[in-house]
mmCIF file of C-alpha atoms in Angstrom:
data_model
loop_
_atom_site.group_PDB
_atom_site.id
_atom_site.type_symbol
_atom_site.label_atom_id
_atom_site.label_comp_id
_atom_site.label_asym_id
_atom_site.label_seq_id
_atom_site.Cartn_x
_atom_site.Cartn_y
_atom_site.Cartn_z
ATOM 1 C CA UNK A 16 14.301 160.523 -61.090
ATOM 2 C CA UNK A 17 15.465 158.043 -58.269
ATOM 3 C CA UNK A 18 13.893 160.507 -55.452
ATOM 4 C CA UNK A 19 15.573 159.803 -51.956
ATOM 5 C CA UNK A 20 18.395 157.860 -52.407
ATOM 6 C CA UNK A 21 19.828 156.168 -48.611
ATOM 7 C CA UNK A 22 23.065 154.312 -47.968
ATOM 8 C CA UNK A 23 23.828 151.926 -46.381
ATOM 9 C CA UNK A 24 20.951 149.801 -46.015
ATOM 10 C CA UNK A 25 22.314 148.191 -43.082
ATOM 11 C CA UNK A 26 25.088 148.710 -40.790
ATOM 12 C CA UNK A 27 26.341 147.537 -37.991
ATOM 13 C CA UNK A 28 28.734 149.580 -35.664
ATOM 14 C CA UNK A 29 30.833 148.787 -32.816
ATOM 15 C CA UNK A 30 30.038 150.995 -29.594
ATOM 16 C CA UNK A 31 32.661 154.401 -30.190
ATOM 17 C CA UNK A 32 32.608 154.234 -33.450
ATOM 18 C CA UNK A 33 31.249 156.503 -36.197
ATOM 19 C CA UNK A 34 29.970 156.539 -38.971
ATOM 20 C CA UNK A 35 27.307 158.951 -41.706
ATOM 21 C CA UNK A 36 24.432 157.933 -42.847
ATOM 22 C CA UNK A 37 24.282 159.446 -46.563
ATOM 23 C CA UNK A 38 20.780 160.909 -47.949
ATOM 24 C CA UNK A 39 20.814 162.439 -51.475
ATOM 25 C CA UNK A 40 17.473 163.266 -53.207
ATOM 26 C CA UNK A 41 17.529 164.940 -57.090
ATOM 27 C CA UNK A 42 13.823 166.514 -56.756
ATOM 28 C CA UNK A 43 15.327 169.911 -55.919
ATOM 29 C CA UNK A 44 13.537 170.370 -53.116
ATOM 30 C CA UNK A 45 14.337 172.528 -49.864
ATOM 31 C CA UNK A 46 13.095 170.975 -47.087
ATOM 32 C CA UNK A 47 14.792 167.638 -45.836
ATOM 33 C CA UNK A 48 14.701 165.879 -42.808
ATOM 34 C CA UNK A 49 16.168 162.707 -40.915
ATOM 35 C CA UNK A 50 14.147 160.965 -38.841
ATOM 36 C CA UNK A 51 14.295 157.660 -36.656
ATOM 37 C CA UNK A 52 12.226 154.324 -36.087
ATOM 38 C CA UNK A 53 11.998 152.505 -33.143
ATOM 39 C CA UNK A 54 9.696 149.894 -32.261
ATOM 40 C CA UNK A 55 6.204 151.232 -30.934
ATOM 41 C CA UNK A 56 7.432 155.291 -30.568
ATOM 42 C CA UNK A 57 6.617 156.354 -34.654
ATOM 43 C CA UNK A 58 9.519 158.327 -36.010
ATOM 44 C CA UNK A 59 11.347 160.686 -34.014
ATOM 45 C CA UNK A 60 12.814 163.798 -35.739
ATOM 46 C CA UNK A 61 16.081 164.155 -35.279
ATOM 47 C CA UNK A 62 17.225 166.983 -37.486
ATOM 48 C CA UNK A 63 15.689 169.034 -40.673
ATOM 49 C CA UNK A 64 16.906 171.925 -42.803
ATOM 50 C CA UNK A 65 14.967 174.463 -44.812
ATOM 51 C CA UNK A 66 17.591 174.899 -47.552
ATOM 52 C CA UNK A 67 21.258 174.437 -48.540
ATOM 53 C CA UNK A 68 23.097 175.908 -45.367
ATOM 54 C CA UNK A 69 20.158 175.675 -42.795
ATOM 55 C CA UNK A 70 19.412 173.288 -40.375
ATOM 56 C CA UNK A 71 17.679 172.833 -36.823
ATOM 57 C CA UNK A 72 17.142 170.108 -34.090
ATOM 58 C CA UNK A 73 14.139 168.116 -33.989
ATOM 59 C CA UNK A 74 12.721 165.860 -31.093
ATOM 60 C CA UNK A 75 16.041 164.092 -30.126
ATOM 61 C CA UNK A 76 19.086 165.768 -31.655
ATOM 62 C CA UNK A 77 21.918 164.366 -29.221
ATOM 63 C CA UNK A 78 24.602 162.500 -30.415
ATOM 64 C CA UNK A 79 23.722 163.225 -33.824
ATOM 65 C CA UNK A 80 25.059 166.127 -36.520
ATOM 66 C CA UNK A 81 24.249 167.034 -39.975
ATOM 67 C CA UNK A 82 24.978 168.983 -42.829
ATOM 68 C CA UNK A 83 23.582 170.898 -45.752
ATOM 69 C CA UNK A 84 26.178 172.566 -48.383
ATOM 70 C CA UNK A 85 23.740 171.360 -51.285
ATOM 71 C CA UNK A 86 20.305 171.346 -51.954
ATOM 72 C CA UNK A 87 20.408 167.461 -52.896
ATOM 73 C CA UNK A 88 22.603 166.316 -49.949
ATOM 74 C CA UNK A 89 21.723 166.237 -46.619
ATOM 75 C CA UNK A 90 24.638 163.357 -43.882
ATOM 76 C CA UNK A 91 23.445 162.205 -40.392
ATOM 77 C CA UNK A 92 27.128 161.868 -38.789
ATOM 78 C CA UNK A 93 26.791 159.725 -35.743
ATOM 79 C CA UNK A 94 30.277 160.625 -33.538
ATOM 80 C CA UNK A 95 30.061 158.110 -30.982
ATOM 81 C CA UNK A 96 27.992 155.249 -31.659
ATOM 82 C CA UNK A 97 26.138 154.120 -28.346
ATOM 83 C CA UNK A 98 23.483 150.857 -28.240
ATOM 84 C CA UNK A 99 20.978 153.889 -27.789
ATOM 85 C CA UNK A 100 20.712 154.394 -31.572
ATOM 86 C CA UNK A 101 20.170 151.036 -32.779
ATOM 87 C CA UNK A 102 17.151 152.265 -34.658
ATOM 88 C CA UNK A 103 15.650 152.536 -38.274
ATOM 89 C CA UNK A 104 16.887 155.886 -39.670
ATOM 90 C CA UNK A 105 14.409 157.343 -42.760
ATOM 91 C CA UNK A 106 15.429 160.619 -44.319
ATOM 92 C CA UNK A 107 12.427 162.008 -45.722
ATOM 93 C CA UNK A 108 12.419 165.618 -48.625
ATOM 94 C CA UNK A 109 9.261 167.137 -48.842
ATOM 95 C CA UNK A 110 7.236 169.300 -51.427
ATOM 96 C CA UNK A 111 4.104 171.178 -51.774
ATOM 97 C CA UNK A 112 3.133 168.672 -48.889
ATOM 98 C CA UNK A 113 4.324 165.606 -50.101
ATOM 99 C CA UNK A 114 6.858 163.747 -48.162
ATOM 100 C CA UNK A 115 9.496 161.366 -50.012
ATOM 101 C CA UNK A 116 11.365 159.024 -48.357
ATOM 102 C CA UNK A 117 14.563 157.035 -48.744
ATOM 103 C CA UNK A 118 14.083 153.289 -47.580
ATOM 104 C CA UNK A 119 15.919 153.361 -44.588
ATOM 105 C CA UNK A 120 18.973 152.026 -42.898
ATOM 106 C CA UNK A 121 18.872 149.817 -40.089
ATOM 107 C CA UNK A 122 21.495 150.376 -37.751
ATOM 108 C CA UNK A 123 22.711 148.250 -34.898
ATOM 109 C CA UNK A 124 25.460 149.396 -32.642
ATOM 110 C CA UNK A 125 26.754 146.046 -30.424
ATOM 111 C CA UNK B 23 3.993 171.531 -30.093
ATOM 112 C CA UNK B 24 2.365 169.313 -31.906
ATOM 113 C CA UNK B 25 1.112 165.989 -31.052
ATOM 114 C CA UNK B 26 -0.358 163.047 -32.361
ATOM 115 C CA UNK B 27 -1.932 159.846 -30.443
ATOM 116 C CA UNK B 28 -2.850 156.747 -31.788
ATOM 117 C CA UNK B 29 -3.883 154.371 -29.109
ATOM 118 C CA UNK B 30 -4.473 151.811 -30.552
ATOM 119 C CA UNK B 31 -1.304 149.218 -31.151
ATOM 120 C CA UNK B 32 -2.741 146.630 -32.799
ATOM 121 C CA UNK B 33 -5.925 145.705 -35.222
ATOM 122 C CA UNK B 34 -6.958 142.609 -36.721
ATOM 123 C CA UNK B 35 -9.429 142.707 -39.601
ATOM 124 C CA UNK B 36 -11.084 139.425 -41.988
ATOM 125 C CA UNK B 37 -10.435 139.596 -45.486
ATOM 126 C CA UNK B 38 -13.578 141.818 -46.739
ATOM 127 C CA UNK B 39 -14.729 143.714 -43.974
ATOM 128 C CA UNK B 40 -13.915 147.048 -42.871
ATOM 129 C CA UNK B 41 -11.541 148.350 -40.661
ATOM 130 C CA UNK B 42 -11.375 152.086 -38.718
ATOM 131 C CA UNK B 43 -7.865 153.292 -37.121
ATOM 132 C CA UNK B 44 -8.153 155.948 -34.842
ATOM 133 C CA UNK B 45 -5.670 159.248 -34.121
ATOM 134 C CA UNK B 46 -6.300 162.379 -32.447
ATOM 135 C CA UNK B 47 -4.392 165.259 -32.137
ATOM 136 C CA UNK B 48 -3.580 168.226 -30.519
ATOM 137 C CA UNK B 49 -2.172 171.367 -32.372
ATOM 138 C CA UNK B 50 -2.927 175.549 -31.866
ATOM 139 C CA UNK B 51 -2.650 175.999 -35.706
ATOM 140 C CA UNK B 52 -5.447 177.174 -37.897
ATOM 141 C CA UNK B 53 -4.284 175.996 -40.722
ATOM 142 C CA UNK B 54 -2.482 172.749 -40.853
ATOM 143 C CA UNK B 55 -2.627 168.709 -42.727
ATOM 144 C CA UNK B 56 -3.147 165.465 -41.757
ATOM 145 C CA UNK B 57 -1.753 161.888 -43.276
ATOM 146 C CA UNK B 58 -1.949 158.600 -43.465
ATOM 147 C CA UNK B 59 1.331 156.673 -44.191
ATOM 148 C CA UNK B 60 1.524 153.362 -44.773
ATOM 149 C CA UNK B 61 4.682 150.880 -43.888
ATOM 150 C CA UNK B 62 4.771 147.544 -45.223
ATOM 151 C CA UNK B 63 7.217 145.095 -43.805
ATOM 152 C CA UNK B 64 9.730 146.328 -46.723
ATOM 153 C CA UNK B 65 10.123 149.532 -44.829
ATOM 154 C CA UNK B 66 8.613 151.524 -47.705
ATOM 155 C CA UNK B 67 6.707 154.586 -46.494
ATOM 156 C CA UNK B 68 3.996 154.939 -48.749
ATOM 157 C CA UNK B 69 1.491 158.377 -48.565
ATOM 158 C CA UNK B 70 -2.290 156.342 -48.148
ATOM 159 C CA UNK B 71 -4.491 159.746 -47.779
ATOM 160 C CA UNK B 72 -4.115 163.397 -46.739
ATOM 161 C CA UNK B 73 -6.636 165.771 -45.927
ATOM 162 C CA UNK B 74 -6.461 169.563 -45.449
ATOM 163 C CA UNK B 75 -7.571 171.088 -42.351
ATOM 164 C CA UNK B 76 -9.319 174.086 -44.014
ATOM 165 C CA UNK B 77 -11.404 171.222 -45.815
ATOM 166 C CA UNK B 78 -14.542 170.409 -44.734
ATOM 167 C CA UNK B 79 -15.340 167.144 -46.697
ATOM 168 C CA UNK B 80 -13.663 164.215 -45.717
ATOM 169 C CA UNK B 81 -10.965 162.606 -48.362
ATOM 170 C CA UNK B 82 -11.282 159.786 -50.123
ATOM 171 C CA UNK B 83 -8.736 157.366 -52.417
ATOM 172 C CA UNK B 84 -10.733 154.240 -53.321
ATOM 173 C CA UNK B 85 -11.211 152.027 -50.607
ATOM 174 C CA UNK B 86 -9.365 154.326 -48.083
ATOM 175 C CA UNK B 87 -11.682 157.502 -46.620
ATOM 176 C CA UNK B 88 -11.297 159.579 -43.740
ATOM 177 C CA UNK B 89 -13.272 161.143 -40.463
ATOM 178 C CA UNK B 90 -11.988 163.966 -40.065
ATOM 179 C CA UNK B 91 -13.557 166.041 -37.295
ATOM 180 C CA UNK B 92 -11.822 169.240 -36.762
ATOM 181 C CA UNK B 93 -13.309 169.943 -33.133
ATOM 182 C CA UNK B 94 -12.664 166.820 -31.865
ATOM 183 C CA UNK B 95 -9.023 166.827 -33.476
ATOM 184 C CA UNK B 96 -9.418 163.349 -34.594
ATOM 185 C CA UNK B 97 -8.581 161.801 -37.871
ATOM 186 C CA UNK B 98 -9.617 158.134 -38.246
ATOM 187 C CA UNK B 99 -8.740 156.187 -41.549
ATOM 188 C CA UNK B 100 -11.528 153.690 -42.642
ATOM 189 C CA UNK B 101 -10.487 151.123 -45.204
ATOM 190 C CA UNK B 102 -12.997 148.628 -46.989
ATOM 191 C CA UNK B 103 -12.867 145.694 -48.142
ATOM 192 C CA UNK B 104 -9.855 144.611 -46.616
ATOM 193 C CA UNK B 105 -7.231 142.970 -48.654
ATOM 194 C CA UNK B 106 -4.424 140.972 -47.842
ATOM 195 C CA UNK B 107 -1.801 143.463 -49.448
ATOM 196 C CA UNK B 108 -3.657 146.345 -46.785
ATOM 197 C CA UNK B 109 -1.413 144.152 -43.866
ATOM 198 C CA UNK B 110 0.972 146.497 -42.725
ATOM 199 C CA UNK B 111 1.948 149.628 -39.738
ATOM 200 C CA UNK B 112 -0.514 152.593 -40.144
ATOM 201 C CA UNK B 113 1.138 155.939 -39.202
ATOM 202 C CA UNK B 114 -1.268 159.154 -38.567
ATOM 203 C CA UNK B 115 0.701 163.030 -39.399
ATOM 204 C CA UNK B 116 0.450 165.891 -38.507
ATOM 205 C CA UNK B 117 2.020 169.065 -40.782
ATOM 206 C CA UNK B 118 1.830 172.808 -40.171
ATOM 207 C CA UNK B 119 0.562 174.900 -43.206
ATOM 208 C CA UNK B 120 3.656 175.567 -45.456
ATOM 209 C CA UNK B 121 6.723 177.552 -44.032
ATOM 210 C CA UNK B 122 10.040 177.336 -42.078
ATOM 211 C CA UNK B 123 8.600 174.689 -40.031
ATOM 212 C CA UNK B 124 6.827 172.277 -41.681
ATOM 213 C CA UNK B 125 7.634 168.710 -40.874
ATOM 214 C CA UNK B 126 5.561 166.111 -40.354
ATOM 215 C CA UNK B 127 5.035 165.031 -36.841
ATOM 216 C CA UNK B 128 3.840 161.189 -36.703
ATOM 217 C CA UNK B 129 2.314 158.747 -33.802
ATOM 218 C CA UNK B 130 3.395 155.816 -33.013
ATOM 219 C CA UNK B 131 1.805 153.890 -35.046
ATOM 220 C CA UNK B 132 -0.361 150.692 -35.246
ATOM 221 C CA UNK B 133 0.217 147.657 -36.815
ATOM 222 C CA UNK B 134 -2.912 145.862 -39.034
ATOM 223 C CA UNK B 135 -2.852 142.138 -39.730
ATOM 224 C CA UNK B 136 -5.848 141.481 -42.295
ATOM 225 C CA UNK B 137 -6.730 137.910 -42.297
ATOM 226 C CA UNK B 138 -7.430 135.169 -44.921
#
């Protein structure tokens, strides 16, 4: 199993721009969730979905989408990249209450 | 909504001795779970400890136990013998019991340099 599987690692974006942020886990499991790092504030949840063709907003949603039309996949599409979201993105599955997560992607948006 | 405080930004600790991290939080929910995450400077979140609310004896994994006092809310991580490897950012959880909501809900973190 490779678990939670993130790309890129890094990126760098030019302000307007857009780009996803891929997350693909093979554990089967429902629940999936991206969150973001920045320093001193923890992670922020930005979006999570319960299943293949669910999801909601978490803590700070704006200027971020997602999708889920499979149970492995789960894109963070950023539309219009602002300096705002320079930040350390995890996307995380979890499982009878254990959390798996991908190893990140820093992002910086000049 | 959930929350969950850690106050504390910083800790330094010698090689050897022990170390506490504190976290309180504040939640409605009967039934819920607490974590401790670790993040070493690779980025890797790594699952330290996790105790269940409904539990009334603390958890322990090797040198890593817990406090957990339920009426207080807080949920302090104790590690002995402090190695160098333990150097790293210490995130506290929070988790509803299972169902359409659960996601974990961290603080903000605190960052432990153990010393030689």
């Amino acid at each position: 199993n490779a678990g939670v599987t993130q790309t890129p690692k890094f990126r760098i974006l030019k302000i307007g721009q857009s780009m996803t942020l891929q997350c693909t886990q093979d554990m089967n499991h429902n629940y999936m969730y991206w969150y973001r790092q920045d320093p001193g504030m923890g992670l922020k949840l930005i979006y999570y979905s319960v299943g293949a063709g669910i999801t909601d907003k978490g803590e700070v949603p704006n200027g971020y989408n997602v999708s889920r039309s499979t149970t492995e996949d789960f894109p963070l599409r950023l539309e219009l990249a602002a300096p705002s979201q320079t930040s350390v993105y995890f996307c995380a599955s979890i499982r009878q209450l254990e959390a798996f997560f991908g190893q990140g992607t820093r992002l910086t948006v000049v | 909504a959930q929350t969950v405080t850690q106050s504390q930004p910083e800790m330094s600790v010698q090689e050897a001795e022990t170390v506490t991290l504190s976290c309180t939080y504040d939640t409605s929910e009967s039934n819920y779970y607490l974590f401790w995450y670790k993040q070493p400077p690779s980025r890797q979140m790594i699952l330290v400890i996790r105790q269940e609310a409904y539990k009334q004896q603390n958890a322990t994994e090797n040198r890593f136990s817990v406090n957990f006092q339920k009426a207080a809310k807080s949920f302090s991580l104790k590690i002995s013998d402090s190695q160098l490897g333990d150097t790293a950012m210490y995130f506290c959880a929070f988790m509803k019991g299972p169902g359409a909501n659960s996601k974990l809900t961290f603080g903000k973190g605190i960052t432990l340099s153990v010393r030689p």
